[in-house]
XYZ file of C-alpha atoms in Angstrom:
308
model
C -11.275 42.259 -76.609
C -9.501 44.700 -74.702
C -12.333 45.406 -72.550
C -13.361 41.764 -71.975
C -9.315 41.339 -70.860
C -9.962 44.017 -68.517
C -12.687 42.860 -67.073
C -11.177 39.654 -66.562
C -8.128 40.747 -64.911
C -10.207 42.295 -62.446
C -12.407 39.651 -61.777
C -8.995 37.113 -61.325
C -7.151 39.563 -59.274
C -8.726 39.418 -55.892
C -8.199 36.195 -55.730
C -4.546 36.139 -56.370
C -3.904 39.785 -54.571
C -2.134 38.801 -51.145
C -4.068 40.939 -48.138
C -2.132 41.496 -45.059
C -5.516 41.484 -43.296
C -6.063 37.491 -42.060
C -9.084 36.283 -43.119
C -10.482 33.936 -40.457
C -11.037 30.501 -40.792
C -14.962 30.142 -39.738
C -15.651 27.580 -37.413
C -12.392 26.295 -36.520
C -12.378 25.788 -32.696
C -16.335 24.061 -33.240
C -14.422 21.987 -35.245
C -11.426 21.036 -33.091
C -12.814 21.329 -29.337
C -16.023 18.591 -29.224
C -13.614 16.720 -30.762
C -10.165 17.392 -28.018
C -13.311 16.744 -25.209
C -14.506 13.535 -26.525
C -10.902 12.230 -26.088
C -10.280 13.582 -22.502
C -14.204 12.464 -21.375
C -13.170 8.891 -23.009
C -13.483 6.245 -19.526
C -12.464 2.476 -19.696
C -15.569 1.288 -18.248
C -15.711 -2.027 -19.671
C -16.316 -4.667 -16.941
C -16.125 -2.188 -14.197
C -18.696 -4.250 -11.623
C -16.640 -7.294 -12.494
C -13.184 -5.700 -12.005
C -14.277 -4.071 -8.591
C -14.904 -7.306 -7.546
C -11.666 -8.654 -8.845
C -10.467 -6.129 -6.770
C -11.832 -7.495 -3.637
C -11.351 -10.989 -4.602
C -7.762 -10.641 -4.915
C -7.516 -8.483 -1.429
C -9.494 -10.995 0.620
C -7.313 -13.832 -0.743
C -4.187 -11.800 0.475
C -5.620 -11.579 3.530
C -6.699 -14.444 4.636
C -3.799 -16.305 3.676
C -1.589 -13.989 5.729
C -3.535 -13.133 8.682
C -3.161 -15.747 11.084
C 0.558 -15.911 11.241
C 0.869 -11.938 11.928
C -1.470 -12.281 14.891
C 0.534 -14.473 16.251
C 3.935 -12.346 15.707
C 2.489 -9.158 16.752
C 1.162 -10.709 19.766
C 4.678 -12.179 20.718
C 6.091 -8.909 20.099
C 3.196 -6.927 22.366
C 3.885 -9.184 25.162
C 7.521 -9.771 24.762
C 7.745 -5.774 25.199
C 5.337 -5.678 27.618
C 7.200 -7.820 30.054
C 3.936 -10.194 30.167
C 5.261 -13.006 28.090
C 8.759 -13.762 26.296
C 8.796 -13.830 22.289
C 9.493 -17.292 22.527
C 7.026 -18.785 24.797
C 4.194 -16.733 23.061
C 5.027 -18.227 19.663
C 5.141 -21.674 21.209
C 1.527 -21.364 22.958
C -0.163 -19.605 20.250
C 1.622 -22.141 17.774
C 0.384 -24.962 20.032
C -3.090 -23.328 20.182
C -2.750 -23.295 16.102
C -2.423 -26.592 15.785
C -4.749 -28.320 18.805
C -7.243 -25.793 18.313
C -7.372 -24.191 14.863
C -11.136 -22.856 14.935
C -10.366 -20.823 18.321
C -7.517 -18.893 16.772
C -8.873 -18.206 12.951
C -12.046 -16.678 14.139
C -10.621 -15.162 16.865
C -10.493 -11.488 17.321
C -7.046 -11.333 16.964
C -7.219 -12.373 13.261
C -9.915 -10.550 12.155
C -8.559 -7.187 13.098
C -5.325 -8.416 10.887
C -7.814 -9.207 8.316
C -9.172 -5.972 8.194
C -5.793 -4.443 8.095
C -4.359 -6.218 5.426
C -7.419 -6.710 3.020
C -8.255 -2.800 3.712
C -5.153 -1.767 2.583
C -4.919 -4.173 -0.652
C -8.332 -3.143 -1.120
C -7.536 0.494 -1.325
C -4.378 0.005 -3.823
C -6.436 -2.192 -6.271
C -9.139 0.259 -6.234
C -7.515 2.587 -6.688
C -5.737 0.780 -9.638
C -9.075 0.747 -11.007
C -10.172 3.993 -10.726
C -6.949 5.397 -12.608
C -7.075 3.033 -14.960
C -10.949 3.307 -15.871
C -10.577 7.880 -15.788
C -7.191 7.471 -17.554
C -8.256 4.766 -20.245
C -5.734 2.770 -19.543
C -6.357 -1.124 -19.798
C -7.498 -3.385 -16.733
C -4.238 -4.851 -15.694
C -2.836 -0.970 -15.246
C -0.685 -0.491 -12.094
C 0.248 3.110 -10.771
C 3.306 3.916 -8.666
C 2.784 7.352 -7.982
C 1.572 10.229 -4.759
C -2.007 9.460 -5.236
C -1.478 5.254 -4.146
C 1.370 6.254 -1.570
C -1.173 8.700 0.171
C -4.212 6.280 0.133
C -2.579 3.363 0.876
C -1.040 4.980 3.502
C -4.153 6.352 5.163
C -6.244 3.193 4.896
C -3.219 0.953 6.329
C -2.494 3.945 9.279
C -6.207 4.051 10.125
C -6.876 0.755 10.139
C -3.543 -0.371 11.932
C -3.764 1.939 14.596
C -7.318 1.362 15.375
C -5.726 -2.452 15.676
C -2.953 -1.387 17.908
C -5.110 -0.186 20.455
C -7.019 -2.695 20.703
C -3.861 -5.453 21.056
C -2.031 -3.323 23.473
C -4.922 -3.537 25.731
C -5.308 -7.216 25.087
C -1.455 -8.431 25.307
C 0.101 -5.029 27.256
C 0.870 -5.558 31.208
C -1.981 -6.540 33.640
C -4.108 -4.245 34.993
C -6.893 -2.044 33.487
C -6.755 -1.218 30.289
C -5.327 2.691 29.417
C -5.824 5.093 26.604
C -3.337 4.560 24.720
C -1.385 8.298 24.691
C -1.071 10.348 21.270
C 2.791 10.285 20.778
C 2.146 6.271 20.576
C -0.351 7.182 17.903
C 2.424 9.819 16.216
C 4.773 6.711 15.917
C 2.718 4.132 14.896
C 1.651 6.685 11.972
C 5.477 7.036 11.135
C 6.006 3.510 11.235
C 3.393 2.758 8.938
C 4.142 5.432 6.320
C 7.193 4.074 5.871
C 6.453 0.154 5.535
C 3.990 1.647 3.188
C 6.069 3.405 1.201
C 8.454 0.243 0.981
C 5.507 -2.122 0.176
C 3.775 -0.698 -2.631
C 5.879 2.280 -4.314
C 9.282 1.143 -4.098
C 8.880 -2.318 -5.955
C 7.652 -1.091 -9.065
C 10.231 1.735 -9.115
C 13.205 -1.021 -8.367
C 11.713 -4.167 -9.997
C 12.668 -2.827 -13.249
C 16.343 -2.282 -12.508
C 16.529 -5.589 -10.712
C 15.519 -7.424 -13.431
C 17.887 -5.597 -16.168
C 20.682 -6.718 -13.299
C 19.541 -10.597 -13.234
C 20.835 -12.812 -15.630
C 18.408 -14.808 -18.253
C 17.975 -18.078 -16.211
C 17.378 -16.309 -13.306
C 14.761 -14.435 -14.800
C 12.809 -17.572 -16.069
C 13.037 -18.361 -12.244
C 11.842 -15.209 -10.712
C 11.154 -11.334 -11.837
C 13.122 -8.309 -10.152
C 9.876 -6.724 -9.353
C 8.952 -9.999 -6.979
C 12.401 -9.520 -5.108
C 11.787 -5.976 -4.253
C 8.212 -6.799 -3.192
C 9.752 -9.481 -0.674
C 12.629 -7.086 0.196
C 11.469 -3.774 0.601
C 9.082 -4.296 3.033
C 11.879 -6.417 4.951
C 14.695 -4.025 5.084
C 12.612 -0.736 6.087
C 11.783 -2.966 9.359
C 15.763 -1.572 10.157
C 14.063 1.542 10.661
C 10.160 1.144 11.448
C 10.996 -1.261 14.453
C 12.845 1.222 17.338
C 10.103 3.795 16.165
C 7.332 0.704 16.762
C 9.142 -0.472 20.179
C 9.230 3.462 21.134
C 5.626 3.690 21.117
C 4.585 0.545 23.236
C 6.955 1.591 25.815
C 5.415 4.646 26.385
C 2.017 2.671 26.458
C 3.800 0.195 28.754
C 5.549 2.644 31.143
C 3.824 5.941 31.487
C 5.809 8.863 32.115
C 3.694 9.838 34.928
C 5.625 12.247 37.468
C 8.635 12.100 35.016
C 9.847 8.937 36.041
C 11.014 7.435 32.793
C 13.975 9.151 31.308
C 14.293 9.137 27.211
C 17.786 7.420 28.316
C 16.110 4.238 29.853
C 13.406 4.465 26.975
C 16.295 3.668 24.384
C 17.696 1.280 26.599
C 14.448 -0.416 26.770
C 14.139 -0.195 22.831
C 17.598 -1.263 22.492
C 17.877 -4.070 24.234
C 14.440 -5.423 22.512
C 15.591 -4.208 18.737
C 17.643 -6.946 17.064
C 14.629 -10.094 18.382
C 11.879 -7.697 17.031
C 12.959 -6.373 14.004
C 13.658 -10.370 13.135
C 10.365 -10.793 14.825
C 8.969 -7.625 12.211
C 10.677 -8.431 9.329
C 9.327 -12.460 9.807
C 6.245 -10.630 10.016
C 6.240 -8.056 7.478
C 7.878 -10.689 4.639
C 4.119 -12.049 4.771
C 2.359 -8.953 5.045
C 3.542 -7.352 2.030
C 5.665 -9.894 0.494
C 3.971 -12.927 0.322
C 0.576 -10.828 0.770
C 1.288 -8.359 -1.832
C 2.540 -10.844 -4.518
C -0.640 -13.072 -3.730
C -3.007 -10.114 -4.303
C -0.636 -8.271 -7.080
C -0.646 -12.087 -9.422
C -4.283 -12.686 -8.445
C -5.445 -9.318 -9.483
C -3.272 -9.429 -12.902
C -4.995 -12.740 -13.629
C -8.556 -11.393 -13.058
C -7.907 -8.272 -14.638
C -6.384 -10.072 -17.999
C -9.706 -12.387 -18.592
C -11.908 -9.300 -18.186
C -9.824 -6.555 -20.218
């Protein structure tokens, strides 16, 4: 007996003895890894083809319904600036063209190049919407706010708009041949853009939110604080994007060939045009990114929700 408790003590005591040597679990990280890059390779593709085209849908919709009435504003601005036209007058004959004419003026050059603009740049945000929300597996209706939509946004709507700037200073700018169109006007349009950009599509998401938790609970019924910023946003930065706008058509308008425009009679010039064109811009820019980006921001939600 004393034997056979011997030997079992020592057949029992190896597994209770406590080794400071670690003994490894086998296997471990095969276990856990396939299984950490399954989740981070996980896509949302469902519907993708269909939600692209949502995508578009919604941009073109935008677009068209704000296109014709920002022709006609930037035109009266081009001209009023130029010194070919007054604001005033060009309203009233592109207004009167509008309405005797309609065909002439929405498939006129004008309004396609506006088109292009404006369903580029919604085109770009919802895309890229899209894309974050299929890598990210987030659902269909996802929005982002951050860099990566401020940045592409920005260079669609720049590259786009300035492509249409040249071509409307050389159709409304003062007689004569048409001029390049020099690269500090380029510099400034850029700037201008940026920051209607920024104003348009990152700051109404950030602000909506804190609107709303100021509004009180019929107002809310009525409206959301995200679909205030979206209208005013893009309004209020005109305070700032319109002398830098004005700046760059003068020196389109008035080369400074030989030196003979001072900076001093540039801001006079951009002065004395400011307070009509920023009401002319922000008249403007209210459909652009207001109405515009509301139509394309509830028409994309919609599509989005029936395919998610």
């Amino acid at each position: 007996m004393k034997d056979g408790a011997i030997v079992e003590k020592q057949l029992v005591a190896p597994a209770l003895s406590t080794s400071p040597i670690p003994i490894p679990i086998l296997n471990k990280d095969a276990v856990e890894m396939p299984s950490s890059k399954l989740q981070q390779q996980h896509w949302n593709t469902k519907n993708l083809g269909l939600r692209l085209g949502a995508d578009f849908t919604s941009a073109a919709c935008a677009a068209s319904i704000v296109a014709p009435l920002i022709s006609l504003i930037d035109r009266s601005i081009m001209e009023n600036a130029s010194g070919r036209n007054t604001l005033a007058n060009s309203l009233k004959t592109s207004f009167r063209t509008l309405l005797v004419r309609p065909h002439t003026m929405l498939f006129s050059k004008p309004v396609a190049l506006i088109f292009m603009v404006y369903g580029g740049t919604y085109l770009t945000a919802n895309t890229l919407d899209t894309a974050t929300s299929t890598a990210r597996d987030q659902p269909a209706t996802h929005v982002t706010t951050g860099t990566a939509k401020f940045a592409a946004s920005s260079a669609a709507n720049v590259g786009l708009c300035i492509y249409k700037d040249q071509v409307y200073v050389k159709l409304f700018g003062p007689g004569g041949p048409p001029r390049p169109v020099p690269l500090p006007s380029y510099f400034l349009f850029t700037l201008r853009d940026c920051l209607t950009i920024f104003a348009s599509f990152n700051v109404p998401p950030l602000l909506g939110p804190a609107l709303t938790d100021r509004m009180g609970t019929e107002l809310r019924k009525k409206v959301s604080g995200t679909t205030v910023a979206q209208f005013a946003a893009p309004a209020l930065v005109q305070l700032l994007s319109t002398p830098v706008h004005l700046l760059g058509l003068d020196l389109y308008n008035r080369p400074a060939a030989g030196g003979k425009v001072s900076w001093r009679d540039r801001w006079t010039q951009v002065r004395k045009n400011w307070a009509i064109s920023t009401a002319a811009r922000i008249c403007r820019i209210v459909p652009a990114f207001g109405l515009g980006g509301t139509v394309n921001m509830k028409v994309r939600r919609n599509l989005m929700e029936r395919l998610a």
